[in-house]
PDB file of C-alpha atoms and ligand atoms in Angstrom:
ATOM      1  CA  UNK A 272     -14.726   2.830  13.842  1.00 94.00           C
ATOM      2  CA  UNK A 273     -15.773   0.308  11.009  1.00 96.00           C
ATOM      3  CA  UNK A 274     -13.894   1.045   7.670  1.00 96.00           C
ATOM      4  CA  UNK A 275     -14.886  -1.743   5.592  1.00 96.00           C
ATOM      5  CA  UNK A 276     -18.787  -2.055   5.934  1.00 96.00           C
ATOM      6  CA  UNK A 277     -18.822  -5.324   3.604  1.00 96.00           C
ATOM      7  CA  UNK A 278     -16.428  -7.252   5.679  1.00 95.00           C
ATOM      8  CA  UNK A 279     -17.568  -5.293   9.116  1.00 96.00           C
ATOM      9  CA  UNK A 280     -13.458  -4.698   9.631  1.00 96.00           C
ATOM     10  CA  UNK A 281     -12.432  -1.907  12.108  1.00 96.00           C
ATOM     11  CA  UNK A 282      -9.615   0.565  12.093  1.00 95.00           C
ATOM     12  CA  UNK A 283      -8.187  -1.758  15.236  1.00 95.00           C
ATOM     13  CA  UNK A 284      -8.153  -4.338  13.332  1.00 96.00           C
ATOM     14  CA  UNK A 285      -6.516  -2.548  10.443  1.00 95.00           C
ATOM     15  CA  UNK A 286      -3.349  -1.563  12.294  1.00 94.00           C
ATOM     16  CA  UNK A 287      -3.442  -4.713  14.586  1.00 94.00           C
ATOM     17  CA  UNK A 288      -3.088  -6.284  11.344  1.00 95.00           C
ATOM     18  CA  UNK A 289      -0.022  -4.037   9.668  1.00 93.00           C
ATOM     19  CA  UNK A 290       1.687  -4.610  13.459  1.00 93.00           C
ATOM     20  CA  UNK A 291       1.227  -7.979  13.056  1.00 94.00           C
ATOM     21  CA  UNK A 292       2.831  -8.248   9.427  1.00 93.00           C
ATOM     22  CA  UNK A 293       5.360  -5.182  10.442  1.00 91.00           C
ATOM     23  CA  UNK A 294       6.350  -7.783  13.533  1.00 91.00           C
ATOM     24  CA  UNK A 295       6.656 -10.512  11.723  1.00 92.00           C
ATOM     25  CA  UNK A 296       8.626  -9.505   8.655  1.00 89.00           C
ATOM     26  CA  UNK A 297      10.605  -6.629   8.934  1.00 86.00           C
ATOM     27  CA  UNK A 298      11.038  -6.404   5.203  1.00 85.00           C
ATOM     28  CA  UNK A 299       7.743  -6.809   3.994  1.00 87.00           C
ATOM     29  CA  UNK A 300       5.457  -4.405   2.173  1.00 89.00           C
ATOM     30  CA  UNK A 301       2.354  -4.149   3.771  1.00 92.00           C
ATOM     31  CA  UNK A 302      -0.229  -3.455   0.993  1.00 93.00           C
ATOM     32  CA  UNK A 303      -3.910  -3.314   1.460  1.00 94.00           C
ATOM     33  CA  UNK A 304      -4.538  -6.734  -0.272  1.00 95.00           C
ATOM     34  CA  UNK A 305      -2.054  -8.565   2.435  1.00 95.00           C
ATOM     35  CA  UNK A 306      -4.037  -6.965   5.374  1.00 95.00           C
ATOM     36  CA  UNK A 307      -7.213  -8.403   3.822  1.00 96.00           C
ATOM     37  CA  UNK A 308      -5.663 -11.500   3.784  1.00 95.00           C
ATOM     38  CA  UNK A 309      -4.257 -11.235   7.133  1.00 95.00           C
ATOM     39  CA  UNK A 310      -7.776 -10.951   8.255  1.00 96.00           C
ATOM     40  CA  UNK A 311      -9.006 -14.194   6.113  1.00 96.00           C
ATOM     41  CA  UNK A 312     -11.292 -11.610   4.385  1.00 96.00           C
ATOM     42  CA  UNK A 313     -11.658 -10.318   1.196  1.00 94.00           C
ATOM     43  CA  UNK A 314     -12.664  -7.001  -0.809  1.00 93.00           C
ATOM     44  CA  UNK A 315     -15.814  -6.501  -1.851  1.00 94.00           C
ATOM     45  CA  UNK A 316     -17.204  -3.026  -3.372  1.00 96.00           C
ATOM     46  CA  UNK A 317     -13.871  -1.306  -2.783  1.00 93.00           C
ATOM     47  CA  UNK A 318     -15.587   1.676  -1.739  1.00 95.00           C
ATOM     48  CA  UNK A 319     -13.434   1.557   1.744  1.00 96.00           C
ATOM     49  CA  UNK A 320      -9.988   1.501   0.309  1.00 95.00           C
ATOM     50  CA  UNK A 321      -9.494   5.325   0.767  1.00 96.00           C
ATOM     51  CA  UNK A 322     -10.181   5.866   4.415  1.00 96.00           C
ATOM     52  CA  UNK A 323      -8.608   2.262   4.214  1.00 95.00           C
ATOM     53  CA  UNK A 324      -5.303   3.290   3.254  1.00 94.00           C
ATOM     54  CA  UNK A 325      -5.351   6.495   5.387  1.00 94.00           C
ATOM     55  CA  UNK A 326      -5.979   4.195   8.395  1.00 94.00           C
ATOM     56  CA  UNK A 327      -2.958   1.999   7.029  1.00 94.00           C
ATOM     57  CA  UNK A 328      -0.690   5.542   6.938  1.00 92.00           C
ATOM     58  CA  UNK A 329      -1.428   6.148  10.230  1.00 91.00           C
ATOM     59  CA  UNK A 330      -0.106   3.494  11.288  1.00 89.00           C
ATOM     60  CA  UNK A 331       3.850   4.037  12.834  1.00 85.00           C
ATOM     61  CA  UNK A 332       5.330   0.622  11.662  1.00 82.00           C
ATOM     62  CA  UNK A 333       3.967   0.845   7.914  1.00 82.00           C
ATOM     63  CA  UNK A 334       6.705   2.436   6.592  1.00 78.00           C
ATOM     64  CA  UNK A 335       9.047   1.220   3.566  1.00 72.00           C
ATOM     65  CA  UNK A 336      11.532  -1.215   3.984  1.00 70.00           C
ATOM     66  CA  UNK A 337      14.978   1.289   3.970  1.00 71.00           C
ATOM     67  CA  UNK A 338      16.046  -1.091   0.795  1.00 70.00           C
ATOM     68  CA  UNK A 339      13.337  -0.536  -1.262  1.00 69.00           C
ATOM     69  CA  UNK A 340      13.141   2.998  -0.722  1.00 72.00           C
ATOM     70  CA  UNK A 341      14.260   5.071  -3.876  1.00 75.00           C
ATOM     71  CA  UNK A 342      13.898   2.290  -6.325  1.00 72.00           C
ATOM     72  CA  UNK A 343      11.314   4.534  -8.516  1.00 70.00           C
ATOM     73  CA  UNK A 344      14.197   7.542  -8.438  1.00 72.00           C
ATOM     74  CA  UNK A 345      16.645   4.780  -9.013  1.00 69.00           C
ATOM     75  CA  UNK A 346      15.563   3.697 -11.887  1.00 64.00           C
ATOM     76  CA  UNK A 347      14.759   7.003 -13.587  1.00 64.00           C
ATOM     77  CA  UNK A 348      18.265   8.482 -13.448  1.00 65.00           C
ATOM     78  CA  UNK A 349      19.893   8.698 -16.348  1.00 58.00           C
ATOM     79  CA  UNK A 350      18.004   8.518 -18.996  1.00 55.00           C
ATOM     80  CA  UNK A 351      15.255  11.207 -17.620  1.00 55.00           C
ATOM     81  CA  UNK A 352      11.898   9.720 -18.860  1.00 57.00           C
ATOM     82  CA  UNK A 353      10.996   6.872 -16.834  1.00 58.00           C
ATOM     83  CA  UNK A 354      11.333   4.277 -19.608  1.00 59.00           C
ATOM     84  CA  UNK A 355       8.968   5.779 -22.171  1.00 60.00           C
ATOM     85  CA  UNK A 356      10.183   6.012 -25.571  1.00 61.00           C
ATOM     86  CA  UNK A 357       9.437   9.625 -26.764  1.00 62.00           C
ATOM     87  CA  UNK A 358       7.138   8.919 -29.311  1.00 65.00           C
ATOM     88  CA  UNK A 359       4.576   8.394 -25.873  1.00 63.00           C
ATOM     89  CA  UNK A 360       4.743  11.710 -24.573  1.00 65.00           C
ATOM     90  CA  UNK A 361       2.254  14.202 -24.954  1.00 66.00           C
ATOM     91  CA  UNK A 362       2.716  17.110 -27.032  1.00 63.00           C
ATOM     92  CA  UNK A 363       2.631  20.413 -25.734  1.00 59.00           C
TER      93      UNK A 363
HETATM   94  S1  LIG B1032     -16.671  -1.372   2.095  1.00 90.58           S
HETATM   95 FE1  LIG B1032     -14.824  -2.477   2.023  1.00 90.58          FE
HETATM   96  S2  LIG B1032     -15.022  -3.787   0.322  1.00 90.58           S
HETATM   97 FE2  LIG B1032     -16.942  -2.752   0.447  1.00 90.58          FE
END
C-alpha cells in the first residue's frame, strides 16, 4: 500500500526502513523525518504523516529506547507543572 503519494513510498518500505535504523542503532529514536531520510527522500505536502506514523507504530522494533523512557514524567516530578510559571495557566 502507498502511504506517501508525493514520494510514491510504501508501507514496506516504511518498516523496512525503522528495521533497518532499529538494527543498526539500538538506541536510536526513529522519528518520521529519519525514515525519510533513510529513504534519500523528502516530505512534501505532509498530508501522509498520519497513516505515516500509524504504519511506523505498527512496526514491533519502533519502540523507545528503555533509557529514554520516562524522561517527560521525570522531569515533571516535583514541582507539579511541567516548568510553567503560574502566571501561564489558564484560569478556570
Ligand atoms: S503524501 Fe507524503 S509528503 Fe505528500
Amino acid at each position: 500500500m502507498i502511504v506517501c503519494h508525493c514520494n510514491t513510498i510504501s508501507d514496506h518500505e516504511i518498516r523496512a526502513a525503522v528495521d533497518w535504523m532499529r538494527a543498526a542503532d539500538p538506541d536510536t529514536l526513529i522519528t518520521p523525518g529519519k525514515v525519510y531520510r533513510a529513504l534519500g527522500k523528502r516530505p512534501d505536502c505532509g498530508g501522509c504523516l498520519p497513516l505515516f506514523l500509524d504504519t511506523m507504530r505498527g512496526c514491533d522494533s519502533l519502540g523507545v529506547p528503555m533509557q529514554l523512557r520516562g524522561l517527560r514524567r521525570a522531569a515533571t516530578q516535583g514541582n507539579g507543572h511541567e516548568g510553567r510559571q503560574e502566571s501561564h495557566r489558564i484560569s478556570q
